[in-house]
Amino acid sequence: MIRSFLTVSSGTLASRLLGFARDSVLAALLGAGAVADAFLAAFQLVNVVRRLLTEGGLNAALVPSWLRVRETGGVAAAAAFAGRVLGTITFALIAATALIALAMPLVITVLAPGFAGGETLQFAVDNARLMLPYLALAGPATVMMALLNAQGRFALTAFSPLLFNIALIAVMATLLMMQPSAVQSAQIIAATVGIAGLLQLSVLVLRRGENIATPLRVSFDKEIRGFLGKAAPGMMASSAPQLLVVAGAIVASSSPSAVSWLYFANRLVELPLGIVGVAMGTVLIPELTRAVRAEDRAAVAHAESRALELAVGLALPATLGLIVLAAPIVRLLFEHGAFTADDTKATARALMWLTLALPAHVLVKALSPAFFAREDTMTPLVAALTGVVLAIASAFLLSHWYGADGIAVAIAVGAWGMAFSLIRRGAKTFGFSIDTEAKRRLPRIALSALAMGALLWLAARSLPSLISGAHGLVQAVMLLVVIAAGIATYGLFLRAFGVIGWRDAVNAVRQTGG
């Protein structure tokens, strides 16, 4: 499982780094004003659907169903089932895209009620309609990615999303040279979103393999209805972090620039969340499904234990690092062009509070596969909806006194509400199996992360005096040195506490290449 995890995480890391480059250029083009708020509200709608489909949601529902059909009916039956799923989802998304386009003013008003009655609403509606073709393309791409994951072919699905960001970066780099108005830039970027989706789908179609989903047809028979009934709650549950951000944006839309600040802050939280969360949804679900079907308790305990170790081992140091280095990271990535120093301060404050949600999000990503493997998609959905309601209620209260910072705190409250709901339900229904190694390693991982965080805090206190007035490249190098030193220190503490040896790490990386 470590090999597959590293493969998926490497692809996700590359995609997230390109995403940072994309958002850095986006901040320079649009800043954090009304045009940026409108564009990001529209982009958030597309992002939620994209994440709902691509980042573990549909995968979580399709993989167990496809494996069950293959075990009971053979390869041909599994291919026919996949063909019906692919055809039906593609048809449904095309129809949904057309309906959403017609109702877009109402949709944006619901998602961003603060825009109502102003020109920002029309900006958002126009941008969202230009982005909509992506939604029709995301469905078939996701089905093929899930089928490849079920067959253990993780590399293509891990790296194909890179094309989405590469296309957007190329267009935005051109816009930087041409320097059109912010409104024109937003519309051109919005139109590029659909083209980027087409590139990703084309790669998957060309490399899909023989008879992976044949024959292709639309069907609403009993088997497909049962699959869709299980898939919809699972997809909603897997998109819990994005739903929380949407909940925050609903409240933030009434405050100028707040949508932009929260968006850029959340992008930084999504880097570690994406690395762990996508890999959990992609790798852990097939592993747990096989173990549960075989009634192999030892294999279930091994999968759950390694998943929890990896989740805590990556999420905890990332949380501490983002809190300590929030301001210099935001300044380096986004403070260019139309994005001002005041925007940096507001985004950094929001990031510090949003980061408190990261461990909870990762726990949700690590715990949800235990339910999905048992084809229980309702429990994670109920937990997700509970968190969203809690976040909206908290945001309405806290935003009156603390503005965007209060909304960020509310998102964190909602995330922990989800996590505790899953922990309580899982412990009550089937219990979580943690082996002896995990019980030994987890406290040591936490101590290693805390030690790293303390050293980073000391380094961060002297960083402003070292880089004050320095060239941007020098500031970037200094910040990267501090981050690299923190990662190295964390690794040394893990080694000193006996969590992992150098040979284990090197072997895992070598297996990724093999």
PDB file of N, CA, C and O in Angstrom, residues 50-91:
ATOM      1  N   ARG A  50     -15.832  19.232  -9.331  1.00  0.00           N
ATOM      2  CA  ARG A  50     -14.623  18.521  -9.748  1.00  0.00           C
ATOM      3  C   ARG A  50     -14.093  17.645  -8.626  1.00  0.00           C
ATOM      4  O   ARG A  50     -13.754  16.470  -8.826  1.00  0.00           O
ATOM      5  N   ARG A  51     -14.032  18.190  -7.422  1.00  0.00           N
ATOM      6  CA  ARG A  51     -13.533  17.414  -6.283  1.00  0.00           C
ATOM      7  C   ARG A  51     -14.529  16.334  -5.905  1.00  0.00           C
ATOM      8  O   ARG A  51     -14.157  15.221  -5.533  1.00  0.00           O
ATOM      9  N   LEU A  52     -15.811  16.672  -5.973  1.00  0.00           N
ATOM     10  CA  LEU A  52     -16.860  15.697  -5.664  1.00  0.00           C
ATOM     11  C   LEU A  52     -16.712  14.449  -6.539  1.00  0.00           C
ATOM     12  O   LEU A  52     -16.863  13.322  -6.078  1.00  0.00           O
ATOM     13  N   LEU A  53     -16.373  14.656  -7.803  1.00  0.00           N
ATOM     14  CA  LEU A  53     -16.232  13.538  -8.734  1.00  0.00           C
ATOM     15  C   LEU A  53     -14.849  12.924  -8.698  1.00  0.00           C
ATOM     16  O   LEU A  53     -14.687  11.704  -8.602  1.00  0.00           O
ATOM     17  N   THR A  54     -13.812  13.762  -8.779  1.00  0.00           N
ATOM     18  CA  THR A  54     -12.488  13.239  -9.077  1.00  0.00           C
ATOM     19  C   THR A  54     -11.672  12.844  -7.869  1.00  0.00           C
ATOM     20  O   THR A  54     -10.841  11.940  -7.963  1.00  0.00           O
ATOM     21  N   GLU A  55     -11.847  13.497  -6.732  1.00  0.00           N
ATOM     22  CA  GLU A  55     -10.918  13.275  -5.634  1.00  0.00           C
ATOM     23  C   GLU A  55     -11.494  12.320  -4.597  1.00  0.00           C
ATOM     24  O   GLU A  55     -11.666  12.643  -3.422  1.00  0.00           O
ATOM     25  N   GLY A  56     -11.792  11.113  -5.043  1.00  0.00           N
ATOM     26  CA  GLY A  56     -12.175  10.067  -4.113  1.00  0.00           C
ATOM     27  C   GLY A  56     -13.646   9.806  -3.999  1.00  0.00           C
ATOM     28  O   GLY A  56     -14.053   8.755  -3.524  1.00  0.00           O
ATOM     29  N   GLY A  57     -14.520  10.759  -4.422  1.00  0.00           N
ATOM     30  CA  GLY A  57     -15.946  10.584  -4.219  1.00  0.00           C
ATOM     31  C   GLY A  57     -16.545   9.466  -5.045  1.00  0.00           C
ATOM     32  O   GLY A  57     -17.039   8.465  -4.509  1.00  0.00           O
ATOM     33  N   LEU A  58     -16.501   9.609  -6.366  1.00  0.00           N
ATOM     34  CA  LEU A  58     -17.029   8.561  -7.233  1.00  0.00           C
ATOM     35  C   LEU A  58     -16.171   7.304  -7.136  1.00  0.00           C
ATOM     36  O   LEU A  58     -16.677   6.178  -7.219  1.00  0.00           O
ATOM     37  N   ASN A  59     -14.883   7.491  -6.970  1.00  0.00           N
ATOM     38  CA  ASN A  59     -13.971   6.357  -6.785  1.00  0.00           C
ATOM     39  C   ASN A  59     -14.397   5.512  -5.586  1.00  0.00           C
ATOM     40  O   ASN A  59     -14.379   4.276  -5.631  1.00  0.00           O
ATOM     41  N   ALA A  60     -14.788   6.195  -4.503  1.00  0.00           N
ATOM     42  CA  ALA A  60     -15.185   5.483  -3.284  1.00  0.00           C
ATOM     43  C   ALA A  60     -16.408   4.610  -3.503  1.00  0.00           C
ATOM     44  O   ALA A  60     -16.549   3.554  -2.866  1.00  0.00           O
ATOM     45  N   ALA A  61     -17.292   5.012  -4.401  1.00  0.00           N
ATOM     46  CA  ALA A  61     -18.501   4.230  -4.647  1.00  0.00           C
ATOM     47  C   ALA A  61     -18.299   3.182  -5.746  1.00  0.00           C
ATOM     48  O   ALA A  61     -18.807   2.064  -5.649  1.00  0.00           O
ATOM     49  N   LEU A  62     -17.549   3.539  -6.804  1.00  0.00           N
ATOM     50  CA  LEU A  62     -17.435   2.656  -7.956  1.00  0.00           C
ATOM     51  C   LEU A  62     -16.523   1.462  -7.711  1.00  0.00           C
ATOM     52  O   LEU A  62     -16.821   0.347  -8.148  1.00  0.00           O
ATOM     53  N   VAL A  63     -15.413   1.675  -7.013  1.00  0.00           N
ATOM     54  CA  VAL A  63     -14.437   0.583  -6.841  1.00  0.00           C
ATOM     55  C   VAL A  63     -15.038  -0.628  -6.137  1.00  0.00           C
ATOM     56  O   VAL A  63     -14.927  -1.760  -6.643  1.00  0.00           O
ATOM     57  N   PRO A  64     -15.710  -0.489  -4.973  1.00  0.00           N
ATOM     58  CA  PRO A  64     -16.299  -1.691  -4.351  1.00  0.00           C
ATOM     59  C   PRO A  64     -17.347  -2.358  -5.236  1.00  0.00           C
ATOM     60  O   PRO A  64     -17.401  -3.597  -5.301  1.00  0.00           O
ATOM     61  N   SER A  65     -18.173  -1.567  -5.923  1.00  0.00           N
ATOM     62  CA  SER A  65     -19.215  -2.147  -6.785  1.00  0.00           C
ATOM     63  C   SER A  65     -18.595  -2.896  -7.967  1.00  0.00           C
ATOM     64  O   SER A  65     -19.028  -4.004  -8.310  1.00  0.00           O
ATOM     65  N   TRP A  66     -17.589  -2.313  -8.603  1.00  0.00           N
ATOM     66  CA  TRP A  66     -16.937  -2.951  -9.745  1.00  0.00           C
ATOM     67  C   TRP A  66     -16.236  -4.243  -9.323  1.00  0.00           C
ATOM     68  O   TRP A  66     -16.308  -5.259 -10.026  1.00  0.00           O
ATOM     69  N   LEU A  67     -15.564  -4.208  -8.167  1.00  0.00           N
ATOM     70  CA  LEU A  67     -14.890  -5.420  -7.683  1.00  0.00           C
ATOM     71  C   LEU A  67     -15.894  -6.529  -7.380  1.00  0.00           C
ATOM     72  O   LEU A  67     -15.642  -7.706  -7.673  1.00  0.00           O
ATOM     73  N   ARG A  68     -17.052  -6.161  -6.821  1.00  0.00           N
ATOM     74  CA  ARG A  68     -18.068  -7.163  -6.512  1.00  0.00           C
ATOM     75  C   ARG A  68     -18.609  -7.797  -7.796  1.00  0.00           C
ATOM     76  O   ARG A  68     -18.750  -9.025  -7.885  1.00  0.00           O
ATOM     77  N   VAL A  69     -18.883  -6.973  -8.816  1.00  0.00           N
ATOM     78  CA  VAL A  69     -19.390  -7.506 -10.088  1.00  0.00           C
ATOM     79  C   VAL A  69     -18.348  -8.400 -10.741  1.00  0.00           C
ATOM     80  O   VAL A  69     -18.677  -9.471 -11.292  1.00  0.00           O
ATOM     81  N   ARG A  70     -17.102  -8.021 -10.698  1.00  0.00           N
ATOM     82  CA  ARG A  70     -16.052  -8.845 -11.317  1.00  0.00           C
ATOM     83  C   ARG A  70     -15.887 -10.182 -10.601  1.00  0.00           C
ATOM     84  O   ARG A  70     -15.673 -11.214 -11.239  1.00  0.00           O
ATOM     85  N   GLU A  71     -16.016 -10.157  -9.272  1.00  0.00           N
ATOM     86  CA  GLU A  71     -15.872 -11.399  -8.506  1.00  0.00           C
ATOM     87  C   GLU A  71     -17.036 -12.353  -8.764  1.00  0.00           C
ATOM     88  O   GLU A  71     -16.855 -13.570  -8.824  1.00  0.00           O
ATOM     89  N   THR A  72     -18.232 -11.812  -8.933  1.00  0.00           N
ATOM     90  CA  THR A  72     -19.411 -12.671  -9.093  1.00  0.00           C
ATOM     91  C   THR A  72     -19.727 -13.012 -10.548  1.00  0.00           C
ATOM     92  O   THR A  72     -20.219 -14.104 -10.838  1.00  0.00           O
ATOM     93  N   GLY A  73     -19.438 -12.062 -11.479  1.00  0.00           N
ATOM     94  CA  GLY A  73     -19.832 -12.276 -12.870  1.00  0.00           C
ATOM     95  C   GLY A  73     -18.700 -12.377 -13.860  1.00  0.00           C
ATOM     96  O   GLY A  73     -18.931 -12.670 -15.041  1.00  0.00           O
ATOM     97  N   GLY A  74     -17.467 -12.086 -13.446  1.00  0.00           N
ATOM     98  CA  GLY A  74     -16.333 -12.169 -14.346  1.00  0.00           C
ATOM     99  C   GLY A  74     -15.980 -10.837 -14.993  1.00  0.00           C
ATOM    100  O   GLY A  74     -16.637  -9.818 -14.782  1.00  0.00           O
ATOM    101  N   VAL A  75     -14.931 -10.870 -15.820  1.00  0.00           N
ATOM    102  CA  VAL A  75     -14.395  -9.660 -16.436  1.00  0.00           C
ATOM    103  C   VAL A  75     -15.406  -9.016 -17.395  1.00  0.00           C
ATOM    104  O   VAL A  75     -15.563  -7.794 -17.415  1.00  0.00           O
ATOM    105  N   ALA A  76     -16.092  -9.819 -18.199  1.00  0.00           N
ATOM    106  CA  ALA A  76     -17.051  -9.272 -19.161  1.00  0.00           C
ATOM    107  C   ALA A  76     -18.195  -8.546 -18.464  1.00  0.00           C
ATOM    108  O   ALA A  76     -18.633  -7.472 -18.896  1.00  0.00           O
ATOM    109  N   ALA A  77     -18.697  -9.136 -17.387  1.00  0.00           N
ATOM    110  CA  ALA A  77     -19.778  -8.500 -16.635  1.00  0.00           C
ATOM    111  C   ALA A  77     -19.316  -7.184 -16.013  1.00  0.00           C
ATOM    112  O   ALA A  77     -20.057  -6.195 -15.990  1.00  0.00           O
ATOM    113  N   ALA A  78     -18.075  -7.158 -15.518  1.00  0.00           N
ATOM    114  CA  ALA A  78     -17.535  -5.931 -14.931  1.00  0.00           C
ATOM    115  C   ALA A  78     -17.391  -4.840 -15.988  1.00  0.00           C
ATOM    116  O   ALA A  78     -17.693  -3.671 -15.740  1.00  0.00           O
ATOM    117  N   ALA A  79     -16.941  -5.222 -17.206  1.00  0.00           N
ATOM    118  CA  ALA A  79     -16.804  -4.245 -18.288  1.00  0.00           C
ATOM    119  C   ALA A  79     -18.166  -3.696 -18.714  1.00  0.00           C
ATOM    120  O   ALA A  79     -18.315  -2.498 -18.981  1.00  0.00           O
ATOM    121  N   ALA A  80     -19.179  -4.579 -18.770  1.00  0.00           N
ATOM    122  CA  ALA A  80     -20.526  -4.132 -19.128  1.00  0.00           C
ATOM    123  C   ALA A  80     -21.091  -3.195 -18.072  1.00  0.00           C
ATOM    124  O   ALA A  80     -21.734  -2.180 -18.391  1.00  0.00           O
ATOM    125  N   PHE A  81     -20.874  -3.520 -16.815  1.00  0.00           N
ATOM    126  CA  PHE A  81     -21.315  -2.662 -15.714  1.00  0.00           C
ATOM    127  C   PHE A  81     -20.643  -1.295 -15.815  1.00  0.00           C
ATOM    128  O   PHE A  81     -21.297  -0.245 -15.703  1.00  0.00           O
ATOM    129  N   ALA A  82     -19.322  -1.288 -16.049  1.00  0.00           N
ATOM    130  CA  ALA A  82     -18.587  -0.029 -16.176  1.00  0.00           C
ATOM    131  C   ALA A  82     -19.092   0.781 -17.366  1.00  0.00           C
ATOM    132  O   ALA A  82     -19.184   2.013 -17.304  1.00  0.00           O
ATOM    133  N   GLY A  83     -19.422   0.095 -18.482  1.00  0.00           N
ATOM    134  CA  GLY A  83     -19.951   0.796 -19.649  1.00  0.00           C
ATOM    135  C   GLY A  83     -21.268   1.480 -19.367  1.00  0.00           C
ATOM    136  O   GLY A  83     -21.516   2.599 -19.830  1.00  0.00           O
ATOM    137  N   ARG A  84     -22.128   0.814 -18.587  1.00  0.00           N
ATOM    138  CA  ARG A  84     -23.415   1.431 -18.232  1.00  0.00           C
ATOM    139  C   ARG A  84     -23.213   2.609 -17.276  1.00  0.00           C
ATOM    140  O   ARG A  84     -23.898   3.638 -17.399  1.00  0.00           O
ATOM    141  N   VAL A  85     -22.288   2.461 -16.331  1.00  0.00           N
ATOM    142  CA  VAL A  85     -22.001   3.566 -15.411  1.00  0.00           C
ATOM    143  C   VAL A  85     -21.447   4.762 -16.177  1.00  0.00           C
ATOM    144  O   VAL A  85     -21.885   5.908 -15.979  1.00  0.00           O
ATOM    145  N   LEU A  86     -20.501   4.510 -17.077  1.00  0.00           N
ATOM    146  CA  LEU A  86     -19.879   5.593 -17.845  1.00  0.00           C
ATOM    147  C   LEU A  86     -20.907   6.313 -18.711  1.00  0.00           C
ATOM    148  O   LEU A  86     -20.979   7.549 -18.729  1.00  0.00           O
ATOM    149  N   GLY A  87     -21.732   5.559 -19.432  1.00  0.00           N
ATOM    150  CA  GLY A  87     -22.737   6.173 -20.288  1.00  0.00           C
ATOM    151  C   GLY A  87     -23.781   6.949 -19.511  1.00  0.00           C
ATOM    152  O   GLY A  87     -24.161   8.065 -19.886  1.00  0.00           O
ATOM    153  N   THR A  88     -24.237   6.370 -18.410  1.00  0.00           N
ATOM    154  CA  THR A  88     -25.296   7.009 -17.617  1.00  0.00           C
ATOM    155  C   THR A  88     -24.814   8.290 -16.952  1.00  0.00           C
ATOM    156  O   THR A  88     -25.510   9.321 -16.969  1.00  0.00           O
ATOM    157  N   ILE A  89     -23.625   8.254 -16.359  1.00  0.00           N
ATOM    158  CA  ILE A  89     -23.097   9.440 -15.678  1.00  0.00           C
ATOM    159  C   ILE A  89     -22.805  10.551 -16.681  1.00  0.00           C
ATOM    160  O   ILE A  89     -23.075  11.730 -16.413  1.00  0.00           O
ATOM    161  N   THR A  90     -22.272  10.183 -17.844  1.00  0.00           N
ATOM    162  CA  THR A  90     -22.003  11.191 -18.872  1.00  0.00           C
ATOM    163  C   THR A  90     -23.298  11.870 -19.315  1.00  0.00           C
ATOM    164  O   THR A  90     -23.371  13.108 -19.402  1.00  0.00           O
ATOM    165  N   PHE A  91     -24.333  11.083 -19.573  1.00  0.00           N
ATOM    166  CA  PHE A  91     -25.628  11.638 -19.977  1.00  0.00           C
ATOM    167  C   PHE A  91     -26.199  12.530 -18.876  1.00  0.00           C
ATOM    168  O   PHE A  91     -26.698  13.638 -19.143  1.00  0.00           O
TER     169      PHE A  91
END
